[in-house]
Amino acid sequence: MRNLLAALITTPAILLAGCATTPEENSRISTLQQEIDNLNSTPDGKQYAPIAVQEAQESLDKLKNLSEDGVSDEKYEHQLYLTERQIEIARANVSQKQAEATVGSAELRRKDILLQAERQESARARSLAASMAGRAQELEQQVSDLQTEDTERGLVLTLGSVLFETNKATLHTGSQRTVEKVAEFLNQYPERKILIEGFTDSRGSDDYNQQLSEDRAQAVRELLVTSGVDAQRVQVEGYGEEYPVASNDNSAGRQQNRRVEIVISKENGADVSDRTTMVDEQ
Amino acid sequence: MKTFLCQKTRSLRFVIPFFLVFIAACSTVQPPATLVTQAQERVRQAESVGADDAAPLVLREAQQHLSEAERAMQKEQFEEARLLLEKSLINSELAIAQTNASNAKKAAEEIEKNLDLLRREATPNSQSNSYSYE
């Protein structure tokens, strides 16, 4: 009687166990489902291997049905094997298509690199052109500051009267930088002799103007020498109100006449020819 | 057979289910000849695409399953043979897929290398540029 009771209880339990899905089966199935979901959730899986992923899902669905039906272990194991392989096929398909996409886009990317290189080249060319233009402007500015003029006597740099305080031979502090720049310029021609000529406008006495013109020329000479120009190279001449370059009847003209000119000899070692002889020759 | 059953039960309603069950049972023990041909062809295909190099283990499984299936066929264990053939087939498929993927990857790697080389040559950082500042 007791045995019968035990048999009555255990038999349905065994039957139920035989029919129901085991926990191992469930976890194995959900792992596989996860793998398929992963393939499906990536854009690559959907885009590159839609059929293989679909087939893997169908294979897994079959496995789920077999598991629920409680078929023989052999059939279940077989379907499990197929499903696992199917998922691997889907994965292989995805990586194949990814690689093929890389190969397919190669030509486009090659062109892109060349285009980018071209753009960079032209950007470099532009910046080079810009820096060259900047350098040219700088040089132009320097030249216009110095107002150089190529004459028969040599290269003449004219320093305007703005460099000097009124009625004085002292240079404005701001003007000293300009003279230093002249010194740099002169040092580029170390063999050339230099003549510094001072001029004034027509206001004031001749004596005063003569002295002022000499003092101004001398002041420029001293500054040039302290800026590194060899004193032996530099001669000084004052001309007072002679040799005006503009009319002394108006202030603008007078301003042009108040000036110091630096003449650089044309040939190495030769003295700058005297202004008076030049005038005589002309 | 059908007529026999008909005579016995005199009712078609009972005959048809029995008949279907009989057919189903019979079909599983039929020799899976088509499947054999398919499996053989797939193994050959996998070998011809170069699975021997790219997916040797999977290919070997396919080959082994096929020869086991052929042995089962000789012993007329058709159900056993069918399962083995299915395994052989799926392994051949996998071997082909992995071989294709491997070939595509190799091509992609070579392309990447070439593009990298091109990029290095085309960028201004390289010394190969021919600007002169004379």
GROMACS .gro file of C-alpha atoms in nm:
model
  416
    1MET     CA    1   0.000   0.000   0.000
    2ARG     CA    2   0.276   0.240   0.092
    3ASN     CA    3   0.469   0.140  -0.220
    4LEU     CA    4   0.166   0.199  -0.432
    5LEU     CA    5   0.120   0.544  -0.284
    6ALA     CA    6   0.484   0.627  -0.349
    7ALA     CA    7   0.449   0.503  -0.704
    8LEU     CA    8   0.138   0.712  -0.756
    9ILE     CA    9   0.319   1.024  -0.641
   10THR     CA   10   0.653   0.972  -0.813
   11THR     CA   11   0.522   0.857  -1.150
   12PRO     CA   12   0.350   1.187  -1.240
   13ALA     CA   13   0.656   1.370  -1.111
   14ILE     CA   14   0.883   1.176  -1.345
   15LEU     CA   15   0.640   1.227  -1.631
   16LEU     CA   16   0.628   1.600  -1.563
   17ALA     CA   17   1.004   1.619  -1.546
   18GLY     CA   18   1.027   1.434  -1.875
   19CYS     CA   19   0.788   1.674  -2.044
   20ALA     CA   20   0.896   2.005  -1.896
   21THR     CA   21   1.196   2.206  -2.007
   22THR     CA   22   1.494   2.162  -1.779
   23PRO     CA   23   1.664   2.471  -1.632
   24GLU     CA   24   1.981   2.395  -1.829
   25GLU     CA   25   1.786   2.386  -2.151
   26ASN     CA   26   1.621   2.715  -2.066
   27SER     CA   27   1.945   2.890  -1.991
   28ARG     CA   28   2.109   2.746  -2.304
   29ILE     CA   29   1.818   2.865  -2.516
   30SER     CA   30   1.813   3.211  -2.364
   31THR     CA   31   2.188   3.242  -2.421
   32LEU     CA   32   2.142   3.155  -2.788
   33GLN     CA   33   1.849   3.396  -2.811
   34GLN     CA   34   2.074   3.663  -2.662
   35GLU     CA   35   2.336   3.596  -2.927
   36ILE     CA   36   2.081   3.629  -3.204
   37ASP     CA   37   1.938   3.945  -3.047
   38ASN     CA   38   2.287   4.091  -3.038
   39LEU     CA   39   2.329   4.021  -3.407
   40ASN     CA   40   1.988   4.171  -3.473
   41SER     CA   41   2.035   4.481  -3.262
   42THR     CA   42   2.355   4.591  -3.436
   43PRO     CA   43   2.296   4.777  -3.759
   44ASP     CA   44   2.555   4.551  -3.922
   45GLY     CA   45   2.365   4.234  -3.838
   46LYS     CA   46   2.043   4.365  -3.989
   47GLN     CA   47   2.213   4.524  -4.285
   48TYR     CA   48   2.474   4.264  -4.370
   49ALA     CA   49   2.329   3.923  -4.287
   50PRO     CA   50   1.951   3.949  -4.258
   51ILE     CA   51   1.888   3.602  -4.403
   52ALA     CA   52   2.148   3.418  -4.197
   53VAL     CA   53   2.024   3.585  -3.879
   54GLN     CA   54   1.667   3.497  -3.972
   55GLU     CA   55   1.766   3.134  -4.034
   56ALA     CA   56   1.940   3.122  -3.698
   57GLN     CA   57   1.622   3.252  -3.534
   58GLU     CA   58   1.411   2.991  -3.711
   59SER     CA   59   1.650   2.721  -3.603
   60LEU     CA   60   1.631   2.842  -3.245
   61ASP     CA   61   1.250   2.858  -3.261
   62LYS     CA   62   1.252   2.493  -3.364
   63LEU     CA   63   1.475   2.417  -3.067
   64LYS     CA   64   1.236   2.599  -2.834
   65ASN     CA   65   0.945   2.393  -2.965
   66LEU     CA   66   1.138   2.071  -2.924
   67SER     CA   67   1.227   2.174  -2.571
   68GLU     CA   68   0.864   2.244  -2.484
   69ASP     CA   69   0.745   1.922  -2.645
   70GLY     CA   70   0.994   1.731  -2.434
   71VAL     CA   71   1.134   1.528  -2.723
   72SER     CA   72   1.423   1.291  -2.693
   73ASP     CA   73   1.760   1.425  -2.591
   74GLU     CA   74   1.906   1.319  -2.922
   75LYS     CA   75   1.670   1.535  -3.126
   76TYR     CA   76   1.713   1.828  -2.892
   77GLU     CA   77   2.092   1.802  -2.898
   78HIS     CA   78   2.087   1.779  -3.275
   79GLN     CA   79   1.880   2.095  -3.311
   80LEU     CA   80   2.100   2.270  -3.056
   81TYR     CA   81   2.405   2.180  -3.265
   82LEU     CA   82   2.242   2.312  -3.581
   83THR     CA   83   2.134   2.634  -3.410
   84GLU     CA   84   2.479   2.704  -3.273
   85ARG     CA   85   2.632   2.651  -3.616
   86GLN     CA   86   2.365   2.869  -3.775
   87ILE     CA   87   2.451   3.155  -3.541
   88GLU     CA   88   2.818   3.115  -3.625
   89ILE     CA   89   2.731   3.129  -3.994
   90ALA     CA   90   2.540   3.453  -3.934
   91ARG     CA   91   2.841   3.597  -3.754
   92ALA     CA   92   3.076   3.495  -4.034
   93ASN     CA   93   2.839   3.652  -4.287
   94VAL     CA   94   2.834   3.978  -4.094
   95SER     CA   95   3.213   4.002  -4.074
   96GLN     CA   96   3.240   3.906  -4.441
   97LYS     CA   97   3.002   4.183  -4.542
   98GLN     CA   98   3.175   4.434  -4.315
   99ALA     CA   99   3.510   4.355  -4.474
  100GLU     CA  100   3.355   4.372  -4.820
  101ALA     CA  101   3.212   4.713  -4.736
  102THR     CA  102   3.562   4.827  -4.643
  103VAL     CA  103   3.694   4.700  -4.974
  104GLY     CA  104   3.403   4.857  -5.158
  105SER     CA  105   3.456   5.198  -5.002
  106ALA     CA  106   3.831   5.192  -5.068
  107GLU     CA  107   3.814   5.382  -5.395
  108LEU     CA  108   3.598   5.651  -5.237
  109ARG     CA  109   3.832   5.680  -4.940
  110ARG     CA  110   4.135   5.693  -5.167
  111LYS     CA  111   3.982   5.985  -5.352
  112ASP     CA  112   3.892   6.148  -5.022
  113ILE     CA  113   4.252   6.128  -4.902
  114LEU     CA  114   4.379   6.276  -5.226
  115LEU     CA  115   4.120   6.552  -5.212
  116GLN     CA  116   4.210   6.629  -4.852
  117ALA     CA  117   4.577   6.630  -4.940
  118GLU     CA  118   4.507   6.868  -5.225
  119ARG     CA  119   4.311   7.093  -4.991
  120GLN     CA  120   4.592   7.088  -4.736
  121GLU     CA  121   4.845   7.157  -5.008
  122SER     CA  122   4.648   7.457  -5.126
  123ALA     CA  123   4.599   7.573  -4.766
  124ARG     CA  124   4.973   7.554  -4.725
  125ALA     CA  125   5.025   7.736  -5.053
  126ARG     CA  126   4.777   8.002  -4.941
  127SER     CA  127   4.944   8.052  -4.604
  128LEU     CA  128   5.279   8.061  -4.779
  129ALA     CA  129   5.146   8.321  -5.019
  130ALA     CA  130   4.997   8.518  -4.731
  131SER     CA  131   5.320   8.515  -4.533
  132MET     CA  132   5.510   8.614  -4.845
  133ALA     CA  133   5.265   8.896  -4.907
  134GLY     CA  134   5.307   9.002  -4.543
  135ARG     CA  135   5.684   8.999  -4.580
  136ALA     CA  136   5.661   9.202  -4.900
  137GLN     CA  137   5.438   9.456  -4.726
  138GLU     CA  138   5.683   9.477  -4.438
  139LEU     CA  139   5.971   9.543  -4.675
  140GLU     CA  140   5.767   9.798  -4.862
  141GLN     CA  141   5.684   9.971  -4.534
  142GLN     CA  142   6.049   9.982  -4.437
  143VAL     CA  143   6.144  10.127  -4.771
  144SER     CA  144   5.875  10.393  -4.758
  145ASP     CA  145   5.976  10.480  -4.399
  146LEU     CA  146   6.327  10.537  -4.519
  147GLN     CA  147   6.227  10.700  -4.846
  148THR     CA  148   6.517  10.559  -5.041
  149GLU     CA  149   6.597  10.697  -5.379
  150ASP     CA  150   6.850  10.563  -5.623
  151THR     CA  151   7.045  10.860  -5.760
  152GLU     CA  152   7.369  10.906  -5.955
  153ARG     CA  153   7.554  10.980  -5.633
  154GLY     CA  154   7.425  10.666  -5.470
  155LEU     CA  155   7.135  10.542  -5.271
  156VAL     CA  156   6.980  10.834  -5.084
  157LEU     CA  157   6.778  10.786  -4.766
  158THR     CA  158   6.583  11.090  -4.663
  159LEU     CA  159   6.492  11.136  -4.298
  160GLY     CA  160   6.218  11.393  -4.260
  161SER     CA  161   6.228  11.679  -4.014
  162VAL     CA  162   5.974  11.500  -3.799
  163LEU     CA  163   6.270  11.311  -3.662
  164PHE     CA  164   6.395  11.624  -3.483
  165GLU     CA  165   6.253  11.846  -3.218
  166THR     CA  166   6.196  12.199  -3.346
  167ASN     CA  167   6.512  12.411  -3.354
  168LYS     CA  168   6.704  12.130  -3.189
  169ALA     CA  169   6.945  11.867  -3.310
  170THR     CA  170   6.814  11.601  -3.073
  171LEU     CA  171   6.615  11.318  -3.218
  172HIS     CA  172   6.268  11.225  -3.097
  173THR     CA  173   6.294  10.905  -2.897
  174GLY     CA  174   6.051  10.744  -3.140
  175SER     CA  175   6.279  10.840  -3.426
  176GLN     CA  176   6.575  10.661  -3.279
  177ARG     CA  177   6.425  10.330  -3.381
  178THR     CA  178   6.408  10.455  -3.737
  179VAL     CA  179   6.775  10.548  -3.732
  180GLU     CA  180   6.861  10.210  -3.586
  181LYS     CA  181   6.681  10.057  -3.876
  182VAL     CA  182   6.892  10.272  -4.108
  183ALA     CA  183   7.201  10.144  -3.928
  184GLU     CA  184   7.091   9.785  -3.992
  185PHE     CA  185   7.039   9.876  -4.351
  186LEU     CA  186   7.385  10.039  -4.378
  187ASN     CA  187   7.550   9.740  -4.215
  188GLN     CA  188   7.430   9.530  -4.505
  189TYR     CA  189   7.674   9.732  -4.718
  190PRO     CA  190   7.980   9.748  -4.488
  191GLU     CA  191   8.222   9.851  -4.768
  192ARG     CA  192   8.023  10.155  -4.877
  193LYS     CA  193   8.107  10.505  -4.758
  194ILE     CA  194   7.831  10.716  -4.616
  195LEU     CA  195   7.768  11.089  -4.634
  196ILE     CA  196   7.514  11.245  -4.402
  197GLU     CA  197   7.379  11.578  -4.522
  198GLY     CA  198   7.171  11.818  -4.311
  199PHE     CA  199   6.927  12.074  -4.450
  200THR     CA  200   6.693  12.334  -4.303
  201ASP     CA  201   6.414  12.551  -4.433
  202SER     CA  202   6.466  12.921  -4.512
  203ARG     CA  203   6.340  13.061  -4.184
  204GLY     CA  204   6.606  13.197  -3.946
  205SER     CA  205   6.952  13.330  -4.020
  206ASP     CA  206   7.189  13.154  -4.258
  207ASP     CA  207   7.446  13.098  -3.986
  208TYR     CA  208   7.190  12.950  -3.752
  209ASN     CA  209   7.056  12.726  -4.023
  210GLN     CA  210   7.403  12.619  -4.128
  211GLN     CA  211   7.489  12.524  -3.771
  212LEU     CA  212   7.155  12.351  -3.716
  213SER     CA  213   7.193  12.146  -4.034
  214GLU     CA  214   7.543  12.036  -3.934
  215ASP     CA  215   7.432  11.955  -3.579
  216ARG     CA  216   7.144  11.744  -3.707
  217ALA     CA  217   7.363  11.553  -3.948
  218GLN     CA  218   7.610  11.502  -3.666
  219ALA     CA  219   7.336  11.376  -3.432
  220VAL     CA  220   7.231  11.116  -3.688
  221ARG     CA  221   7.593  11.014  -3.739
  222GLU     CA  222   7.642  10.959  -3.368
  223LEU     CA  223   7.331  10.750  -3.341
  224LEU     CA  224   7.438  10.544  -3.641
  225VAL     CA  225   7.780  10.486  -3.488
  226THR     CA  226   7.629  10.375  -3.157
  227SER     CA  227   7.405  10.143  -3.361
  228GLY     CA  228   7.713   9.970  -3.497
  229VAL     CA  229   7.801  10.162  -3.814
  230ASP     CA  230   8.178  10.207  -3.846
  231ALA     CA  231   8.261  10.574  -3.773
  232GLN     CA  232   8.532  10.570  -4.042
  233ARG     CA  233   8.266  10.520  -4.307
  234VAL     CA  234   8.056  10.816  -4.215
  235GLN     CA  235   8.115  11.179  -4.322
  236VAL     CA  236   7.896  11.472  -4.230
  237GLU     CA  237   7.799  11.785  -4.426
  238GLY     CA  238   7.567  12.073  -4.335
  239TYR     CA  239   7.405  12.276  -4.611
  240GLY     CA  240   7.177  12.506  -4.412
  241GLU     CA  241   6.885  12.623  -4.623
  242GLU     CA  242   7.054  12.537  -4.953
  243TYR     CA  243   6.926  12.272  -5.191
  244PRO     CA  244   6.559  12.297  -5.100
  245VAL     CA  245   6.349  12.010  -5.235
  246ALA     CA  246   6.026  12.207  -5.208
  247SER     CA  247   5.899  12.564  -5.180
  248ASN     CA  248   5.976  12.754  -4.860
  249ASP     CA  249   5.661  12.964  -4.907
  250ASN     CA  250   5.432  12.719  -4.726
  251SER     CA  251   5.466  12.502  -4.418
  252ALA     CA  252   5.430  12.175  -4.608
  253GLY     CA  253   5.717  12.269  -4.837
  254ARG     CA  254   5.927  12.392  -4.547
  255GLN     CA  255   5.871  12.062  -4.369
  256GLN     CA  256   6.004  11.876  -4.672
  257ASN     CA  257   6.311  12.099  -4.679
  258ARG     CA  258   6.394  12.034  -4.312
  259ARG     CA  259   6.563  11.703  -4.356
  260VAL     CA  260   6.867  11.482  -4.325
  261GLU     CA  261   6.976  11.279  -4.624
  262ILE     CA  262   7.198  10.976  -4.597
  263VAL     CA  263   7.382  10.900  -4.917
  264ILE     CA  264   7.541  10.560  -4.962
  265SER     CA  265   7.821  10.542  -5.215
  266LYS     CA  266   7.765  10.346  -5.531
  267GLU     CA  267   8.092  10.161  -5.521
  268ASN     CA  268   8.277   9.990  -5.239
  269GLY     CA  269   8.538  10.218  -5.079
  270ALA     CA  270   8.464  10.523  -5.298
  271ASP     CA  271   8.370  10.848  -5.127
  272VAL     CA  272   8.027  10.985  -5.192
  273SER     CA  273   8.075  11.256  -5.455
  274ASP     CA  274   8.030  11.608  -5.328
  275ARG     CA  275   7.698  11.772  -5.381
  276THR     CA  276   7.852  12.092  -5.521
  277THR     CA  277   8.047  11.910  -5.791
  278MET     CA  278   7.735  11.723  -5.886
  279VAL     CA  279   7.549  12.047  -5.925
  280ASP     CA  280   7.836  12.187  -6.134
  281GLU     CA  281   7.830  11.881  -6.353
  282GLN     CA  282   7.461  11.917  -6.401
  283MET     CA  283  -0.331  -0.090  -4.764
  284LYS     CA  284  -0.587   0.187  -4.782
  285THR     CA  285  -0.854  -0.041  -4.917
  286PHE     CA  286  -0.770  -0.292  -4.652
  287LEU     CA  287  -0.820  -0.037  -4.377
  288CYS     CA  288  -1.134   0.089  -4.541
  289GLN     CA  289  -1.281  -0.250  -4.545
  290LYS     CA  290  -1.187  -0.308  -4.188
  291THR     CA  291  -1.326   0.009  -4.033
  292ARG     CA  292  -1.570   0.117  -4.305
  293SER     CA  293  -1.507   0.474  -4.214
  294LEU     CA  294  -1.281   0.718  -4.394
  295ARG     CA  295  -1.264   0.947  -4.090
  296PHE     CA  296  -1.058   0.687  -3.907
  297VAL     CA  297  -0.857   0.578  -4.204
  298ILE     CA  298  -0.701   0.911  -4.297
  299PRO     CA  299  -0.523   0.982  -3.966
  300PHE     CA  300  -0.388   0.631  -3.957
  301PHE     CA  301  -0.267   0.663  -4.310
  302LEU     CA  302  -0.090   0.993  -4.238
  303VAL     CA  303   0.082   0.849  -3.934
  304PHE     CA  304   0.195   0.555  -4.144
  305ILE     CA  305   0.335   0.785  -4.418
  306ALA     CA  306   0.516   0.998  -4.162
  307ALA     CA  307   0.671   0.694  -4.002
  308CYS     CA  308   0.775   0.558  -4.337
  309SER     CA  309   0.932   0.882  -4.460
  310THR     CA  310   1.178   0.895  -4.171
  311VAL     CA  311   1.321   0.561  -4.255
  312GLN     CA  312   1.355   0.634  -4.627
  313PRO     CA  313   1.721   0.658  -4.725
  314PRO     CA  314   1.797   1.033  -4.742
  315ALA     CA  315   1.954   1.008  -5.087
  316THR     CA  316   1.907   1.373  -5.184
  317LEU     CA  317   2.059   1.483  -4.857
  318VAL     CA  318   2.364   1.266  -4.923
  319THR     CA  319   2.421   1.428  -5.261
  320GLN     CA  320   2.372   1.773  -5.114
  321ALA     CA  321   2.615   1.706  -4.830
  322GLN     CA  322   2.875   1.566  -5.068
  323GLU     CA  323   2.841   1.866  -5.298
  324ARG     CA  324   2.871   2.110  -5.008
  325VAL     CA  325   3.187   1.950  -4.876
  326ARG     CA  326   3.336   1.966  -5.224
  327GLN     CA  327   3.231   2.331  -5.253
  328ALA     CA  328   3.388   2.414  -4.916
  329GLU     CA  329   3.711   2.244  -5.026
  330SER     CA  330   3.713   2.431  -5.355
  331VAL     CA  331   3.678   2.778  -5.194
  332GLY     CA  332   3.980   2.704  -4.975
  333ALA     CA  333   3.817   2.615  -4.644
  334ASP     CA  334   4.111   2.383  -4.589
  335ASP     CA  335   4.319   2.692  -4.509
  336ALA     CA  336   4.062   2.929  -4.362
  337ALA     CA  337   3.837   2.693  -4.164
  338PRO     CA  338   4.017   2.355  -4.143
  339LEU     CA  339   3.849   2.233  -3.823
  340VAL     CA  340   3.495   2.305  -3.937
  341LEU     CA  341   3.566   2.150  -4.275
  342ARG     CA  342   3.699   1.839  -4.108
  343GLU     CA  343   3.383   1.810  -3.903
  344ALA     CA  344   3.179   1.833  -4.221
  345GLN     CA  345   3.390   1.561  -4.384
  346GLN     CA  346   3.374   1.336  -4.079
  347HIS     CA  347   2.996   1.373  -4.045
  348LEU     CA  348   2.961   1.290  -4.412
  349SER     CA  349   3.167   0.972  -4.393
  350GLU     CA  350   2.986   0.868  -4.075
  351ALA     CA  351   2.656   0.928  -4.253
  352GLU     CA  352   2.770   0.716  -4.547
  353ARG     CA  353   2.860   0.435  -4.308
  354ALA     CA  354   2.520   0.467  -4.140
  355MET     CA  355   2.356   0.452  -4.481
  356GLN     CA  356   2.531   0.122  -4.553
  357LYS     CA  357   2.398  -0.012  -4.227
  358GLU     CA  358   2.058   0.122  -4.328
  359GLN     CA  359   2.047   0.342  -4.019
  360PHE     CA  360   1.872   0.613  -4.216
  361GLU     CA  361   1.753   0.829  -3.927
  362GLU     CA  362   2.105   0.835  -3.788
  363ALA     CA  363   2.238   0.912  -4.136
  364ARG     CA  364   1.994   1.202  -4.180
  365LEU     CA  365   2.109   1.374  -3.861
  366LEU     CA  366   2.474   1.327  -3.957
  367LEU     CA  367   2.409   1.465  -4.303
  368GLU     CA  368   2.239   1.771  -4.157
  369LYS     CA  369   2.540   1.825  -3.935
  370SER     CA  370   2.775   1.780  -4.228
  371LEU     CA  371   2.574   2.027  -4.433
  372ILE     CA  372   2.567   2.297  -4.169
  373ASN     CA  373   2.940   2.255  -4.108
  374SER     CA  374   3.011   2.288  -4.479
  375GLU     CA  375   2.800   2.605  -4.483
  376LEU     CA  376   2.989   2.739  -4.185
  377ALA     CA  377   3.326   2.650  -4.341
  378ILE     CA  378   3.228   2.833  -4.659
  379ALA     CA  379   3.101   3.136  -4.465
  380GLN     CA  380   3.417   3.153  -4.255
  381THR     CA  381   3.637   3.114  -4.562
  382ASN     CA  382   3.453   3.394  -4.740
  383ALA     CA  383   3.480   3.613  -4.431
  384SER     CA  384   3.851   3.539  -4.400
  385ASN     CA  385   3.915   3.621  -4.765
  386ALA     CA  386   3.718   3.946  -4.738
  387LYS     CA  387   3.905   4.039  -4.421
  388LYS     CA  388   4.240   3.979  -4.589
  389ALA     CA  389   4.139   4.202  -4.878
  390ALA     CA  390   4.012   4.469  -4.638
  391GLU     CA  391   4.336   4.460  -4.440
  392GLU     CA  392   4.541   4.503  -4.753
  393ILE     CA  393   4.322   4.793  -4.860
  394GLU     CA  394   4.360   4.956  -4.519
  395LYS     CA  395   4.735   4.919  -4.542
  396ASN     CA  396   4.742   5.077  -4.885
  397LEU     CA  397   4.516   5.361  -4.776
  398ASP     CA  398   4.736   5.422  -4.475
  399LEU     CA  399   5.041   5.437  -4.697
  400LEU     CA  400   4.867   5.677  -4.932
  401ARG     CA  401   4.751   5.893  -4.641
  402ARG     CA  402   5.105   5.915  -4.507
  403GLU     CA  403   5.243   6.006  -4.847
  404ALA     CA  404   4.975   6.261  -4.914
  405THR     CA  405   4.991   6.447  -4.585
  406PRO     CA  406   5.219   6.750  -4.552
  407ASN     CA  407   5.393   6.605  -4.247
  408SER     CA  408   5.594   6.376  -4.467
  409GLN     CA  409   5.932   6.487  -4.597
  410SER     CA  410   5.841   6.405  -4.950
  411ASN     CA  411   5.702   6.749  -5.030
  412SER     CA  412   5.891   6.945  -5.288
  413TYR     CA  413   5.852   7.305  -5.178
  414SER     CA  414   6.159   7.517  -5.216
  415TYR     CA  415   6.195   7.856  -5.057
  416GLU     CA  416   6.460   8.000  -5.287
   0.00000   0.00000   0.00000
